[in-house]
mmCIF file of C-alpha atoms in Angstrom:
data_model
loop_
_atom_site.group_PDB
_atom_site.id
_atom_site.type_symbol
_atom_site.label_atom_id
_atom_site.label_comp_id
_atom_site.label_asym_id
_atom_site.label_seq_id
_atom_site.Cartn_x
_atom_site.Cartn_y
_atom_site.Cartn_z
ATOM 1 C CA MET A 91 69.274 66.977 117.610
ATOM 2 C CA GLU A 92 69.128 67.219 121.343
ATOM 3 C CA TYR A 93 69.439 70.653 122.922
ATOM 4 C CA ALA A 94 72.479 71.443 125.019
ATOM 5 C CA LEU A 95 70.336 73.147 127.621
ATOM 6 C CA THR A 96 66.580 73.185 128.067
ATOM 7 C CA ALA A 97 64.611 75.158 130.625
ATOM 8 C CA VAL A 98 61.087 73.876 131.231
ATOM 9 C CA ASN A 99 58.934 76.181 133.364
ATOM 10 C CA LEU A 100 62.106 76.784 135.290
ATOM 11 C CA SER A 101 61.781 78.870 138.458
ATOM 12 C CA LYS A 102 64.087 79.573 141.341
ATOM 13 C CA ARG A 103 63.151 81.423 144.482
ATOM 14 C CA TYR A 104 65.424 82.469 147.323
ATOM 15 C CA GLY A 105 63.015 83.130 150.190
ATOM 16 C CA LYS A 106 60.795 85.887 148.888
ATOM 17 C CA LYS A 107 63.096 86.800 146.043
ATOM 18 C CA GLN A 108 62.121 85.322 142.687
ATOM 19 C CA ALA A 109 65.477 84.887 140.935
ATOM 20 C CA LEU A 110 64.107 83.115 137.849
ATOM 21 C CA GLU A 111 60.474 83.033 136.872
ATOM 22 C CA ASN A 112 58.975 80.335 134.705
ATOM 23 C CA LEU A 113 61.723 80.235 132.121
ATOM 24 C CA ASN A 114 61.173 78.266 128.935
ATOM 25 C CA LEU A 115 64.011 78.155 126.453
ATOM 26 C CA GLN A 116 66.315 75.879 124.511
ATOM 27 C CA ILE A 117 69.971 76.360 123.725
ATOM 28 C CA PRO A 118 71.081 74.329 120.688
ATOM 29 C CA GLN A 119 74.373 72.460 120.692
ATOM 30 C CA GLY A 120 77.468 73.960 119.140
ATOM 31 C CA LYS A 121 76.804 77.600 119.919
ATOM 32 C CA ILE A 122 78.494 80.286 121.940
ATOM 33 C CA VAL A 123 75.705 81.975 123.828
ATOM 34 C CA ALA A 124 75.903 85.192 125.817
ATOM 35 C CA LEU A 125 73.685 85.489 128.843
ATOM 36 C CA LEU A 126 73.219 89.217 129.243
ATOM 37 C CA GLY A 127 71.677 91.358 131.913
ATOM 38 C CA PRO A 128 72.452 93.669 134.790
ATOM 39 C CA ASN A 129 73.276 92.392 138.273
ATOM 40 C CA GLY A 130 70.348 90.603 139.842
ATOM 41 C CA SER A 131 68.710 89.642 136.560
ATOM 42 C CA GLY A 132 69.191 85.922 137.219
ATOM 43 C CA LYS A 133 72.307 85.115 135.187
ATOM 44 C CA SER A 134 74.262 83.388 137.946
ATOM 45 C CA THR A 135 71.206 81.498 139.149
ATOM 46 C CA PHE A 136 70.616 80.277 135.601
ATOM 47 C CA LEU A 137 74.170 78.964 135.291
ATOM 48 C CA LYS A 138 74.200 77.371 138.747
ATOM 49 C CA LEU A 139 70.954 75.531 137.988
ATOM 50 C CA PHE A 140 72.422 74.019 134.830
ATOM 51 C CA ALA A 141 75.693 73.277 136.603
ATOM 52 C CA GLY A 142 73.611 71.199 139.008
ATOM 53 C CA LEU A 143 74.794 73.199 142.014
ATOM 54 C CA ILE A 144 71.347 74.338 143.063
ATOM 55 C CA HIS A 145 67.906 72.856 142.519
ATOM 56 C CA PRO A 146 64.966 74.503 140.815
ATOM 57 C CA SER A 147 62.080 75.632 143.019
ATOM 58 C CA SER A 148 59.879 74.309 140.242
ATOM 59 C CA GLY A 149 60.295 73.218 136.647
ATOM 60 C CA LYS A 150 63.282 71.532 135.088
ATOM 61 C CA ALA A 151 66.812 72.350 133.977
ATOM 62 C CA LEU A 152 67.955 69.783 131.401
ATOM 63 C CA VAL A 153 71.514 69.267 130.190
ATOM 64 C CA LEU A 154 71.583 67.257 126.950
ATOM 65 C CA GLY A 155 68.157 65.929 127.851
ATOM 66 C CA GLU A 156 69.033 64.886 131.391
ATOM 67 C CA GLU A 157 68.032 66.689 134.545
ATOM 68 C CA ALA A 158 70.967 68.732 135.844
ATOM 69 C CA GLY A 159 72.588 67.156 138.862
ATOM 70 C CA THR A 160 75.161 64.545 139.752
ATOM 71 C CA ALA A 161 74.538 62.652 136.523
ATOM 72 C CA THR A 162 75.347 65.652 134.330
ATOM 73 C CA LYS A 163 78.394 66.905 136.285
ATOM 74 C CA SER A 164 80.816 65.188 133.919
ATOM 75 C CA LYS A 165 79.190 66.894 130.933
ATOM 76 C CA VAL A 166 79.422 70.393 132.311
ATOM 77 C CA ALA A 167 82.461 72.528 133.016
ATOM 78 C CA TYR A 168 81.336 75.378 135.245
ATOM 79 C CA VAL A 169 83.448 78.378 136.158
ATOM 80 C CA PRO A 170 81.988 80.402 139.018
ATOM 81 C CA GLU A 171 82.377 84.156 139.224
ATOM 82 C CA PHE A 172 84.083 83.997 142.604
ATOM 83 C CA ASN A 173 87.610 82.755 142.868
ATOM 84 C CA HIS A 174 87.753 79.043 143.571
ATOM 85 C CA LEU A 175 91.508 78.649 143.209
ATOM 86 C CA TYR A 176 93.729 77.713 146.144
ATOM 87 C CA ARG A 177 96.125 80.549 146.828
ATOM 88 C CA TRP A 178 98.910 78.243 148.010
ATOM 89 C CA GLN A 179 99.016 76.237 144.777
ATOM 90 C CA THR A 180 101.058 77.109 141.737
ATOM 91 C CA ALA A 181 99.387 77.423 138.332
ATOM 92 C CA GLY A 182 100.795 74.024 137.348
ATOM 93 C CA GLU A 183 99.559 72.423 140.569
ATOM 94 C CA ALA A 184 96.104 73.870 140.003
ATOM 95 C CA VAL A 185 95.991 72.144 136.607
ATOM 96 C CA GLU A 186 97.080 68.786 138.072
ATOM 97 C CA PHE A 187 94.699 69.190 140.983
ATOM 98 C CA ALA A 188 91.780 69.856 138.614
ATOM 99 C CA SER A 189 92.733 66.892 136.432
ATOM 100 C CA SER A 190 92.592 64.608 139.486
ATOM 101 C CA PHE A 191 88.837 65.018 139.742
ATOM 102 C CA PHE A 192 88.019 65.835 136.130
ATOM 103 C CA PRO A 193 89.308 62.870 134.097
ATOM 104 C CA ASP A 194 88.313 64.633 130.879
ATOM 105 C CA LEU A 195 90.874 67.374 131.469
ATOM 106 C CA ASP A 196 93.433 67.254 128.661
ATOM 107 C CA LEU A 197 96.849 68.053 130.128
ATOM 108 C CA GLU A 198 98.358 68.774 126.740
ATOM 109 C CA ILE A 199 95.694 71.329 125.900
ATOM 110 C CA ALA A 200 96.030 72.811 129.384
ATOM 111 C CA GLY A 201 99.764 73.261 128.750
ATOM 112 C CA LYS A 202 99.122 75.057 125.492
ATOM 113 C CA LEU A 203 96.497 77.268 127.062
ATOM 114 C CA LEU A 204 98.804 78.204 129.939
ATOM 115 C CA GLU A 205 101.352 79.313 127.389
ATOM 116 C CA GLN A 206 98.811 81.197 125.349
ATOM 117 C CA MET A 207 97.625 82.970 128.490
ATOM 118 C CA GLN A 208 101.221 83.797 129.433
ATOM 119 C CA LEU A 209 100.974 81.885 132.680
ATOM 120 C CA GLU A 210 104.013 80.121 134.146
ATOM 121 C CA ARG A 211 103.517 76.772 135.833
ATOM 122 C CA GLU A 212 105.724 77.772 138.780
ATOM 123 C CA GLN A 213 103.811 80.942 139.567
ATOM 124 C CA LYS A 214 102.025 80.896 142.939
ATOM 125 C CA ILE A 215 98.355 81.716 142.609
ATOM 126 C CA ALA A 216 98.624 84.131 145.507
ATOM 127 C CA SER A 217 101.089 86.179 143.484
ATOM 128 C CA LEU A 218 98.886 86.361 140.382
ATOM 129 C CA SER A 219 96.888 89.461 139.553
ATOM 130 C CA LYS A 220 93.121 89.242 139.339
ATOM 131 C CA GLY A 221 93.309 89.147 135.553
ATOM 132 C CA MET A 222 95.878 86.344 135.588
ATOM 133 C CA GLN A 223 93.735 84.343 138.026
ATOM 134 C CA ALA A 224 90.755 84.803 135.725
ATOM 135 C CA ARG A 225 92.893 83.474 132.862
ATOM 136 C CA LEU A 226 93.852 80.433 134.930
ATOM 137 C CA LYS A 227 90.217 79.720 135.822
ATOM 138 C CA LEU A 228 89.401 79.708 132.133
ATOM 139 C CA VAL A 229 92.332 77.417 131.292
ATOM 140 C CA LEU A 230 90.988 74.831 133.745
ATOM 141 C CA ALA A 231 87.573 74.902 132.051
ATOM 142 C CA LEU A 232 88.692 75.079 128.422
ATOM 143 C CA ALA A 233 91.118 72.185 128.869
ATOM 144 C CA ARG A 234 88.227 69.878 129.681
ATOM 145 C CA ASN A 235 86.485 67.921 126.994
ATOM 146 C CA ALA A 236 83.092 68.728 128.453
ATOM 147 C CA PRO A 237 80.315 69.261 125.924
ATOM 148 C CA VAL A 238 78.869 72.156 127.919
ATOM 149 C CA LEU A 239 80.877 75.071 129.297
ATOM 150 C CA LEU A 240 79.203 77.493 131.683
ATOM 151 C CA LEU A 241 81.209 80.616 132.440
ATOM 152 C CA ASP A 242 79.911 83.072 135.000
ATOM 153 C CA GLU A 243 81.194 86.591 134.310
ATOM 154 C CA PRO A 244 84.579 85.500 132.936
ATOM 155 C CA LEU A 245 85.304 89.086 131.865
ATOM 156 C CA SER A 246 84.249 91.140 134.826
ATOM 157 C CA GLY A 247 86.623 93.076 137.053
ATOM 158 C CA ILE A 248 89.786 92.328 135.109
ATOM 159 C CA ASP A 249 92.172 94.281 132.905
ATOM 160 C CA PRO A 250 91.448 94.811 129.176
ATOM 161 C CA GLN A 251 94.389 92.692 128.082
ATOM 162 C CA SER A 252 93.172 89.728 130.119
ATOM 163 C CA ARG A 253 89.678 90.198 128.700
ATOM 164 C CA ARG A 254 91.080 90.058 125.171
ATOM 165 C CA LYS A 255 93.155 86.986 125.988
ATOM 166 C CA ILE A 256 90.164 85.231 127.511
ATOM 167 C CA LEU A 257 87.873 86.013 124.586
ATOM 168 C CA GLY A 258 90.578 84.975 122.153
ATOM 169 C CA ALA A 259 91.075 81.665 123.937
ATOM 170 C CA ILE A 260 87.325 81.006 123.980
ATOM 171 C CA VAL A 261 87.029 81.586 120.227
ATOM 172 C CA GLU A 262 90.153 79.545 119.490
ATOM 173 C CA SER A 263 89.659 76.530 121.741
ATOM 174 C CA TYR A 264 85.978 76.173 121.194
ATOM 175 C CA LYS A 265 84.984 73.086 119.208
ATOM 176 C CA PRO A 266 81.961 74.131 117.138
ATOM 177 C CA ASP A 267 80.719 70.617 116.475
ATOM 178 C CA GLU A 268 80.827 69.254 119.970
ATOM 179 C CA GLN A 269 80.754 72.100 122.428
ATOM 180 C CA THR A 270 78.283 74.642 123.715
ATOM 181 C CA ILE A 271 79.480 77.643 125.681
ATOM 182 C CA VAL A 272 77.197 79.822 127.737
ATOM 183 C CA LEU A 273 78.834 82.857 129.286
ATOM 184 C CA SER A 274 77.248 85.553 131.350
ATOM 185 C CA THR A 275 78.541 89.069 130.989
ATOM 186 C CA HIS A 276 77.650 92.715 131.042
ATOM 187 C CA GLN A 277 80.789 93.577 129.090
ATOM 188 C CA VAL A 278 79.043 93.446 125.753
ATOM 189 C CA LEU A 279 81.187 95.796 123.724
ATOM 190 C CA GLU A 280 84.305 93.656 123.714
ATOM 191 C CA SER A 281 82.622 90.307 123.436
ATOM 192 C CA GLU A 282 80.147 91.122 120.613
ATOM 193 C CA PHE A 283 82.026 89.130 117.992
ATOM 194 C CA ALA A 284 82.578 86.058 120.101
ATOM 195 C CA PHE A 285 79.013 84.853 120.542
ATOM 196 C CA ASP A 286 76.417 83.769 118.035
ATOM 197 C CA GLN A 287 73.349 83.821 120.216
ATOM 198 C CA VAL A 288 72.227 86.126 122.966
ATOM 199 C CA ILE A 289 69.723 85.857 125.787
ATOM 200 C CA PHE A 290 68.781 89.061 127.582
ATOM 201 C CA LEU A 291 67.540 88.384 131.107
ATOM 202 C CA GLN A 292 65.536 90.915 133.022
ATOM 203 C CA GLU A 293 64.263 90.315 136.533
ATOM 204 C CA GLY A 294 64.353 86.585 136.103
ATOM 205 C CA LYS A 295 62.620 86.520 132.730
ATOM 206 C CA VAL A 296 63.782 86.484 129.137
ATOM 207 C CA ALA A 297 63.499 90.014 127.739
ATOM 208 C CA LEU A 298 64.808 89.096 124.291
ATOM 209 C CA LYS A 299 66.777 86.306 122.686
ATOM 210 C CA GLY A 300 68.025 85.303 119.282
ATOM 211 C CA ASP A 301 70.853 84.963 116.812
ATOM 212 C CA ALA A 302 73.264 87.887 117.279
ATOM 213 C CA ASP A 303 73.578 88.707 113.563
ATOM 214 C CA GLU A 304 69.821 88.429 113.024
ATOM 215 C CA LEU A 305 69.208 90.805 115.924
ATOM 216 C CA ARG A 306 71.719 93.262 114.422
ATOM 217 C CA LYS A 307 69.908 93.058 111.110
ATOM 218 C CA GLU A 308 66.435 93.310 112.568
ATOM 219 C CA HIS A 309 67.139 96.174 114.970
ATOM 220 C CA ASN A 310 69.806 97.858 112.874
ATOM 221 C CA CYS A 311 72.111 98.225 115.821
ATOM 222 C CA SER A 312 74.795 96.456 117.799
ATOM 223 C CA ILE A 313 74.143 94.044 120.652
ATOM 224 C CA GLU A 314 75.698 96.706 122.882
ATOM 225 C CA ASP A 315 73.028 99.169 121.662
ATOM 226 C CA LEU A 316 70.286 96.623 122.289
ATOM 227 C CA PHE A 317 71.619 96.064 125.789
ATOM 228 C CA ALA A 318 71.410 99.799 126.473
ATOM 229 C CA LYS A 319 67.858 99.956 125.061
ATOM 230 C CA ILE A 320 66.548 97.019 127.067
ATOM 231 C CA TYR A 321 68.029 98.038 130.391
ATOM 232 C CA GLN A 322 67.715 101.812 130.194
ATOM 233 C CA MET B 13 89.921 93.235 110.245
ATOM 234 C CA ARG B 14 87.832 95.815 112.060
ATOM 235 C CA PHE B 15 84.120 95.226 112.414
ATOM 236 C CA GLU B 16 81.194 97.528 112.680
ATOM 237 C CA PRO B 17 79.047 96.027 115.449
ATOM 238 C CA THR B 18 75.805 97.435 114.013
ATOM 239 C CA ILE B 19 76.093 95.347 110.830
ATOM 240 C CA PRO B 20 75.788 91.545 110.873
ATOM 241 C CA ILE B 21 79.312 90.192 111.223
ATOM 242 C CA TYR B 22 78.854 87.439 108.645
ATOM 243 C CA LEU B 23 78.007 90.078 106.015
ATOM 244 C CA GLN B 24 81.181 91.966 106.861
ATOM 245 C CA VAL B 25 83.247 88.797 106.582
ATOM 246 C CA MET B 26 81.646 88.170 103.160
ATOM 247 C CA ASP B 27 82.456 91.722 102.053
ATOM 248 C CA GLU B 28 86.062 91.354 103.130
ATOM 249 C CA ILE B 29 86.474 88.129 101.134
ATOM 250 C CA LYS B 30 84.799 89.667 98.098
ATOM 251 C CA ALA B 31 87.149 92.665 98.373
ATOM 252 C CA GLN B 32 90.117 90.293 98.434
ATOM 253 C CA ILE B 33 88.844 88.582 95.299
ATOM 254 C CA VAL B 34 88.407 91.936 93.532
ATOM 255 C CA SER B 35 91.891 93.101 94.517
ATOM 256 C CA GLY B 36 93.400 89.825 93.366
ATOM 257 C CA LYS B 37 94.627 88.857 96.802
ATOM 258 C CA LEU B 38 92.406 85.808 96.429
ATOM 259 C CA LYS B 39 92.439 84.361 92.925
ATOM 260 C CA PRO B 40 89.930 82.102 91.174
ATOM 261 C CA GLY B 41 90.648 78.534 92.238
ATOM 262 C CA GLN B 42 92.525 79.603 95.331
ATOM 263 C CA GLN B 43 91.733 78.119 98.718
ATOM 264 C CA LEU B 44 90.235 80.240 101.478
ATOM 265 C CA PRO B 45 91.631 79.903 104.992
ATOM 266 C CA SER B 46 89.823 77.253 107.017
ATOM 267 C CA VAL B 47 86.931 78.410 109.178
ATOM 268 C CA ARG B 48 89.009 77.719 112.247
ATOM 269 C CA GLU B 49 92.061 79.643 110.982
ATOM 270 C CA LEU B 50 90.052 82.677 109.994
ATOM 271 C CA ALA B 51 88.083 82.616 113.241
ATOM 272 C CA GLN B 52 91.339 82.651 115.163
ATOM 273 C CA ASN B 53 92.936 85.339 113.026
ATOM 274 C CA ILE B 54 90.112 87.790 113.296
ATOM 275 C CA GLN B 55 88.818 86.593 116.698
ATOM 276 C CA VAL B 56 85.296 85.944 115.551
ATOM 277 C CA ASN B 57 83.018 83.075 116.445
ATOM 278 C CA PRO B 58 83.708 80.167 114.039
ATOM 279 C CA ASN B 59 79.968 79.689 113.448
ATOM 280 C CA THR B 60 79.829 83.211 112.054
ATOM 281 C CA ILE B 61 82.673 82.458 109.650
ATOM 282 C CA ALA B 62 81.004 79.209 108.611
ATOM 283 C CA ARG B 63 77.836 81.134 107.870
ATOM 284 C CA ALA B 64 79.747 83.676 105.736
ATOM 285 C CA TYR B 65 81.270 80.794 103.739
ATOM 286 C CA GLN B 66 77.855 79.170 103.271
ATOM 287 C CA GLU B 67 76.363 82.403 101.977
ATOM 288 C CA LEU B 68 79.321 82.917 99.629
ATOM 289 C CA GLU B 69 78.752 79.415 98.350
ATOM 290 C CA ARG B 70 75.058 80.078 97.861
ATOM 291 C CA ALA B 71 75.968 83.224 95.901
ATOM 292 C CA GLY B 72 78.115 81.091 93.603
ATOM 293 C CA ILE B 73 81.388 82.768 94.574
ATOM 294 C CA VAL B 74 83.084 79.894 96.366
ATOM 295 C CA PHE B 75 82.630 76.140 96.532
ATOM 296 C CA THR B 76 83.453 73.483 99.085
ATOM 297 C CA ARG B 77 85.360 70.335 98.325
ATOM 298 C CA ARG B 78 84.536 67.770 100.944
ATOM 299 C CA GLY B 79 87.378 67.229 103.346
ATOM 300 C CA GLN B 80 89.584 69.714 101.547
ATOM 301 C CA GLY B 81 88.179 73.118 102.193
ATOM 302 C CA THR B 82 86.598 76.107 100.519
ATOM 303 C CA PHE B 83 87.875 77.562 97.242
ATOM 304 C CA VAL B 84 87.117 80.578 95.087
ATOM 305 C CA ARG B 85 85.266 79.280 92.028
ATOM 306 C CA GLU B 86 87.475 78.886 89.034
ATOM 307 C CA GLU B 87 85.794 81.433 86.826
ATOM 308 C CA GLU B 88 87.574 84.469 85.476
ATOM 309 C CA LYS B 89 84.299 86.406 85.540
ATOM 310 C CA ILE B 90 83.965 86.310 89.296
ATOM 311 C CA PRO B 91 86.368 89.139 90.162
ATOM 312 C CA VAL B 92 84.860 91.193 87.338
ATOM 313 C CA ILE B 93 81.295 90.663 88.519
ATOM 314 C CA LEU B 94 82.214 91.390 92.129
ATOM 315 C CA LYS B 95 83.978 94.553 91.043
ATOM 316 C CA GLN B 96 80.919 95.732 89.111
ATOM 317 C CA GLU B 97 78.770 94.976 92.134
ATOM 318 C CA LYS B 98 81.025 97.010 94.392
ATOM 319 C CA VAL B 99 81.221 99.898 91.921
ATOM 320 C CA GLN B 100 77.416 99.991 91.769
ATOM 321 C CA ALA B 101 77.213 100.057 95.537
ATOM 322 C CA VAL B 102 79.749 102.899 95.825
ATOM 323 C CA LEU B 103 77.934 104.909 93.141
ATOM 324 C CA SER B 104 74.583 104.403 94.737
ATOM 325 C CA SER B 105 75.820 105.511 98.142
ATOM 326 C CA PHE B 106 77.626 108.492 96.558
ATOM 327 C CA PHE B 107 74.466 109.808 94.906
ATOM 328 C CA LYS B 108 72.384 109.012 97.967
ATOM 329 C CA GLU B 109 74.683 110.990 100.237
ATOM 330 C CA MET B 110 74.904 113.855 97.762
ATOM 331 C CA ALA B 111 71.108 113.941 97.598
ATOM 332 C CA SER B 112 70.934 114.081 101.370
ATOM 333 C CA LEU B 113 73.168 117.176 101.184
ATOM 334 C CA GLY B 114 70.805 118.708 98.652
ATOM 335 C CA VAL B 115 73.160 118.156 95.709
ATOM 336 C CA SER B 116 71.410 117.015 92.539
ATOM 337 C CA PRO B 117 72.849 114.082 90.554
ATOM 338 C CA LYS B 118 73.877 116.494 87.800
ATOM 339 C CA GLU B 119 75.684 118.803 90.205
ATOM 340 C CA ALA B 120 77.253 115.827 91.902
ATOM 341 C CA LEU B 121 78.606 114.639 88.576
ATOM 342 C CA SER B 122 80.165 117.966 87.702
ATOM 343 C CA LEU B 123 81.640 118.246 91.207
ATOM 344 C CA ALA B 124 83.104 114.785 90.760
ATOM 345 C CA ARG B 125 84.567 115.792 87.396
ATOM 346 C CA ASN B 126 86.243 118.882 88.858
ATOM 347 C CA PHE B 127 87.457 116.871 91.808
ATOM 348 C CA SER B 128 89.096 114.356 89.533
ATOM 349 C CA ALA B 129 90.552 117.075 87.220
ATOM 350 C CA GLU B 130 92.325 118.601 90.185
ATOM 351 C CA GLY B 131 93.954 115.328 91.023
ATOM 352 C CA GLY B 132 91.604 114.374 93.814
ATOM 353 C CA LYS B 133 91.958 117.580 95.842
ATOM 354 C CA SER B 134 88.847 119.338 96.968
ATOM 355 C CA SER B 135 88.235 122.732 95.429
ATOM 356 C CA GLY B 136 86.012 125.583 96.453
ATOM 357 C CA VAL B 137 84.548 124.484 99.752
ATOM 358 C CA ARG B 138 87.201 123.806 102.330
ATOM 359 C CA THR B 139 86.030 121.155 104.692
ATOM 360 C CA ASP B 140 89.263 120.143 106.313
ATOM 361 C CA SER B 141 89.986 122.966 108.738
ATOM 362 C CA ARG B 142 92.477 120.957 110.747
ATOM 363 C CA LYS B 143 95.049 121.024 108.012
ATOM 364 C CA PRO B 144 97.447 123.950 108.367
ATOM 365 C CA LYS B 145 98.184 125.895 105.173
#
């Protein structure tokens, strides 16, 4: 089976700063993978490379065997950490707007997700709290039938209830046989049960990776504990 | 269902299902919730649930009927065996913890006997200081 994502000697430099250094790893299809690490460890760079938004300085970022770029855009739903919503739109308009350039966006699923997230179509984005905007961003990604979902810090800086809603929606909407979700976070405690694989990044390199339950067994501790150990 | 994050989640899901079989909440022949349903109910990754089901199948506790779902095996012995297993585990952890407190198995037994004779109330050593008299 082809890997969802493959990094081959993948490096990214911004001027003198080495954001990712010679990364080699494979992410199998059908998994929910947590990309863990403190700020500046390379998480966002990793996701942007596979979203095809930036180019590697050297090496390759492959999405389902193809080099990330224009050709893979339709296979990847990417949610950036910053807010990319238009403040003047309503939630419903944002969904329609997104569906106009992502033909794989399922309007029916989007409707259900809006409901589940307690978002009203008529609500102006400008009037939504940060947590509600984060929920809407996720709706737009989860409603797509893209085989790869890349979520950059979907849980950071928002209220606990929104975090729970977002994690719940990820677990519920995720299609195990046809979808791979990679989400970056440093909110490990609440998300522990949602992912099955973890990658710990440290200064642009992989510090540790593996199956979450196997790591619990092997190290006799939670992923949260491992996080604290690695980055102490 | 509450999980302990230091223990593999799939093992905890297995334990919960076994407990339901022992208590009779799940009966031999009865269908388990689908992976998807259970994942949604307890907000756990569906792959983790699928793994728990696979391991339960490997242990001979459940079986999968293609296209229909997963069922508890239709054998009256299963709840009995699972109960024995659980009883063994509780006993072993009881004696282990007593030993770690410096209580010999013999002492532990007599303490347990007294405890039970008094209807489950602790005697002698008072450990619960929060409780007003």
